[in-house]
Amino acid sequence: MKRIRAAALVALSIVIPVAPWPVASWSVAAWAAPPTTVTPGKLSWGTSPTFAPFEFQQDGKAVGFDVDLMAELAKRVGLESSMLGMDFAGIIPAVQAGRIDAATSGMYITPAREEVLDFIPYLLIGDQMVVPKGNPAHLTGKDALCGHHIAVAVNTLYEKTAHSLSDACTKAGKPAIDILAVSSSAVVALTLAQGRAEGAISSTSVISAMMKNTPDTFEPLGEPFNTNSKLGIGIAKTNPALRDALKAALEAMHKDGAYDALIKKWGLPPSSSIF
């Protein structure tokens, strides 16, 4: 997902507490030593904490699926998780410049991004429609949105999808979609709740979290589409040892149930599993 914001590093260096699930016997003992990192003993990773349920602020602290995942992965390779908050557009450049070890921010794996970083896929994600509870506009699906007010997060694949659907409307001689592009997924939800949009396009994971947190406010519409997109942890191509260590730790989390427990904890659909 491309979220374009001014690149600026925020001094958030946050030590993340370890999640409370059982940990298997697999540990850093499987490795000769912890992988080399920017700061010895720490796994520093960049994120833009505005994308629930992956990373967001709650009661003054960063929480979310990615926050828990990175804490657990760091522990399993003998490191301490250290999160650095920054604008999304600055995350990949920070890894390339050697200021942080990893990029983890609900980041879609794309060919362009794979040209500059190595990625460890950790979730599958799709797109879906969501509407206010009761579907007051009586929308029937993504292919019947002509002339309707639809919210999306700006500079995302969802906005691109909305414009593609709108172009199809006008080519068919129908009214264009009235696209309301807002700053984040959280604002998309607020826009729907306030009745300023009749529906929205977002990710299956975000919509699952919306349903979990406010089941009486929203409802999904139709089946997911574009379901083969992957979220990944980006690592500098110059540090394959760190990439391989984190990948092995992720596989160990799957084997001992910690990975599935995270998916359940954050209300993601079972189909989100990369395994």
XYZ file of C-alpha atoms in Angstrom:
275
model
C 0.000 0.000 0.000
C 1.379 3.355 -0.916
C 0.706 6.022 1.648
C 2.505 9.157 0.531
C 3.397 11.514 3.298
C 6.384 13.748 3.923
C 9.268 11.638 5.113
C 10.070 12.574 8.693
C 11.432 10.426 11.482
C 9.629 10.741 14.808
C 11.655 9.987 17.911
C 9.464 7.252 19.217
C 11.989 4.584 20.168
C 9.555 2.304 21.956
C 10.433 -0.944 23.637
C 7.538 -3.294 23.009
C 6.364 -5.714 25.705
C 6.290 -9.386 24.832
C 2.916 -10.913 24.012
C 1.485 -13.269 26.647
C 1.160 -16.494 24.636
C 3.214 -19.636 25.287
C 6.575 -19.649 23.553
C 7.913 -22.839 22.018
C 11.344 -24.250 22.702
C 12.657 -22.696 19.453
C 14.817 -19.715 20.353
C 17.951 -17.857 19.479
C 19.832 -20.970 20.548
C 19.163 -22.217 17.019
C 21.451 -19.425 15.776
C 25.135 -19.001 16.536
C 24.491 -15.417 17.610
C 21.802 -12.768 17.219
C 21.812 -11.240 13.731
C 23.751 -8.056 13.103
C 21.562 -4.975 13.525
C 21.919 -1.187 13.399
C 21.972 -1.026 17.200
C 23.507 -4.139 18.791
C 20.960 -6.111 20.779
C 17.961 -4.312 19.276
C 15.714 -4.876 16.281
C 14.801 -1.367 15.152
C 11.853 -1.136 12.805
C 9.991 1.716 11.215
C 6.243 2.119 11.100
C 3.525 4.700 10.623
C 1.176 3.937 13.555
C -2.065 5.056 11.898
C -3.238 1.792 10.313
C -5.426 -0.295 12.623
C -5.336 -3.197 13.291
C -1.670 -3.392 12.286
C -0.210 -0.419 14.158
C -2.057 2.405 15.857
C -2.090 4.486 19.028
C -4.228 3.398 21.969
C -4.057 5.048 25.383
C -0.809 6.738 24.441
C 1.031 3.629 23.263
C 1.532 1.820 20.001
C -0.436 -1.411 19.659
C -1.506 -3.744 16.877
C -0.739 -6.946 15.019
C 2.588 -5.698 13.678
C 3.641 -4.413 17.097
C 3.032 -7.807 18.715
C 4.563 -9.676 15.778
C 7.806 -7.720 15.806
C 8.132 -8.049 19.583
C 7.811 -11.818 19.345
C 10.115 -12.172 16.338
C 12.755 -10.016 18.012
C 12.628 -12.118 21.176
C 13.004 -15.343 19.229
C 16.195 -14.161 17.530
C 17.701 -12.794 20.752
C 16.934 -9.119 20.212
C 14.792 -6.408 21.797
C 12.063 -4.833 19.665
C 12.524 -1.085 19.180
C 9.853 0.706 17.177
C 10.502 4.008 15.426
C 7.441 5.959 14.327
C 7.731 7.862 11.057
C 5.742 8.970 8.062
C 5.026 6.064 5.770
C 6.936 7.499 2.815
C 10.119 7.618 4.886
C 10.171 4.000 6.059
C 11.817 2.299 3.080
C 14.435 5.077 2.670
C 15.289 4.706 6.369
C 16.035 0.993 5.855
C 18.062 1.731 2.732
C 20.085 4.369 4.579
C 20.857 2.000 7.454
C 18.987 4.028 10.079
C 16.656 1.114 10.939
C 16.721 -2.638 10.406
C 13.223 -3.317 9.093
C 10.130 -1.807 7.526
C 6.897 -3.102 9.073
C 3.814 -0.986 8.563
C 1.023 -2.987 6.963
C 3.186 -2.690 3.863
C 2.058 -4.322 0.643
C 4.747 -6.240 -1.217
C 5.009 -4.778 -4.718
C 7.526 -5.331 -7.540
C 8.846 -1.795 -7.087
C 9.445 -2.335 -3.373
C 11.067 -5.714 -3.989
C 13.634 -3.978 -6.177
C 15.031 -2.118 -3.165
C 14.326 -4.393 -0.149
C 14.008 -8.093 0.608
C 10.587 -8.973 2.018
C 9.323 -11.618 4.422
C 5.611 -12.164 3.661
C 3.576 -12.467 6.848
C -0.094 -11.903 5.944
C -2.449 -12.273 2.994
C -4.862 -9.435 2.499
C -7.729 -8.593 0.164
C -10.041 -5.708 -0.608
C -13.709 -5.482 0.360
C -16.656 -3.113 0.529
C -17.995 -1.934 3.878
C -21.203 0.016 4.529
C -23.027 1.496 7.513
C -25.104 -1.022 9.460
C -28.310 -1.781 7.566
C -26.830 -0.597 4.235
C -29.142 2.460 4.024
C -28.070 3.236 0.435
C -28.937 -0.346 -0.605
C -25.601 -0.867 -2.330
C -25.230 -4.269 -3.960
C -21.485 -4.507 -4.520
C -18.371 -2.925 -5.979
C -19.677 -3.076 -9.537
C -22.818 -1.057 -8.733
C -21.338 2.094 -7.198
C -21.956 4.514 -10.073
C -23.208 7.847 -8.746
C -22.681 6.873 -5.092
C -20.499 8.506 -2.422
C -17.621 6.147 -1.589
C -14.811 6.745 0.920
C -11.234 5.477 0.563
C -7.911 6.233 2.205
C -5.932 8.624 0.029
C -2.943 7.411 -2.021
C -3.782 3.747 -1.502
C -4.628 0.812 -3.735
C -8.230 1.265 -2.579
C -8.315 4.747 -4.072
C -6.874 3.339 -7.289
C -9.584 0.651 -7.319
C -12.293 3.270 -6.773
C -11.062 5.344 -9.705
C -10.914 2.246 -11.917
C -14.507 1.384 -11.013
C -15.537 5.000 -11.620
C -13.915 4.975 -15.065
C -15.949 1.869 -15.897
C -19.086 3.752 -14.874
C -18.421 6.697 -17.175
C -17.428 4.467 -20.072
C -20.802 2.757 -19.696
C -22.565 6.129 -19.806
C -23.340 6.109 -16.076
C -22.519 8.721 -13.410
C -19.012 8.617 -11.993
C -18.442 7.466 -8.426
C -18.184 10.386 -6.005
C -14.884 9.417 -4.379
C -14.100 10.892 -0.969
C -10.375 10.356 -0.366
C -9.477 10.855 3.303
C -6.262 10.689 5.273
C -6.419 7.212 6.834
C -8.457 4.063 7.372
C -9.570 5.444 10.726
C -11.000 8.515 8.998
C -12.727 6.249 6.455
C -14.551 4.557 9.340
C -15.445 7.935 10.874
C -16.727 9.181 7.518
C -19.010 6.169 7.205
C -20.233 6.449 10.779
C -21.099 10.122 10.257
C -23.078 9.367 7.099
C -20.802 11.389 4.822
C -20.263 8.350 2.592
C -22.592 5.541 1.566
C -19.872 2.909 1.476
C -16.118 2.431 1.502
C -13.428 0.238 -0.007
C -10.778 -1.016 2.416
C -8.796 -4.144 3.269
C -10.335 -7.329 4.594
C -8.186 -7.003 7.707
C -9.235 -3.429 8.438
C -12.896 -4.304 7.908
C -12.609 -7.334 10.211
C -11.197 -5.047 12.901
C -14.028 -2.558 12.336
C -16.552 -5.358 12.775
C -14.845 -6.577 15.922
C -14.649 -3.132 17.526
C -17.983 -1.669 16.379
C -20.245 -4.505 15.182
C -23.386 -2.374 15.493
C -22.012 0.395 13.263
C -20.735 -1.295 10.095
C -21.236 -4.383 7.971
C -19.186 -5.878 5.107
C -20.708 -5.896 1.640
C -20.058 -8.637 -0.885
C -17.136 -11.003 -1.167
C -13.483 -9.934 -0.887
C -11.600 -9.261 -4.113
C -7.926 -8.809 -5.024
C -7.269 -11.443 -2.366
C -3.682 -12.397 -3.225
C -1.949 -9.279 -1.931
C 0.758 -9.853 0.678
C 2.010 -7.749 3.558
C 5.698 -8.055 4.283
C 8.585 -7.107 6.548
C 11.184 -5.257 4.487
C 14.866 -5.901 5.183
C 17.924 -4.343 3.562
C 19.327 -6.507 0.791
C 22.702 -6.183 2.487
C 21.495 -8.098 5.572
C 20.337 -11.553 4.420
C 21.226 -13.052 7.818
C 18.596 -10.920 9.536
C 16.055 -11.739 6.841
C 16.651 -15.471 7.216
C 16.564 -15.352 11.033
C 13.241 -13.489 11.101
C 11.764 -15.770 8.458
C 12.711 -18.843 10.517
C 11.250 -17.250 13.642
C 7.991 -16.546 11.805
C 7.777 -20.165 10.685
C 8.384 -21.272 14.280
C 5.547 -19.015 15.450
C 3.259 -20.753 12.990
C 4.307 -24.214 14.167
C 3.738 -23.509 17.868
C 0.457 -21.598 17.430
C 1.666 -18.105 18.361
C 1.069 -16.800 14.822
C -2.524 -18.059 14.692
C -3.111 -16.638 18.184
C -2.090 -13.199 16.905
C -4.501 -13.434 13.977
C -7.309 -14.300 16.376
C -6.330 -11.620 18.899
C -6.530 -8.826 16.339
C -9.744 -10.011 14.705
C -8.253 -10.876 11.324
C -9.986 -13.467 9.133
C -8.367 -16.943 9.133
C -7.753 -16.475 5.406
C -5.150 -13.846 6.370
C -2.642 -16.585 7.252
C 0.349 -16.710 4.936
C 0.815 -20.412 5.741
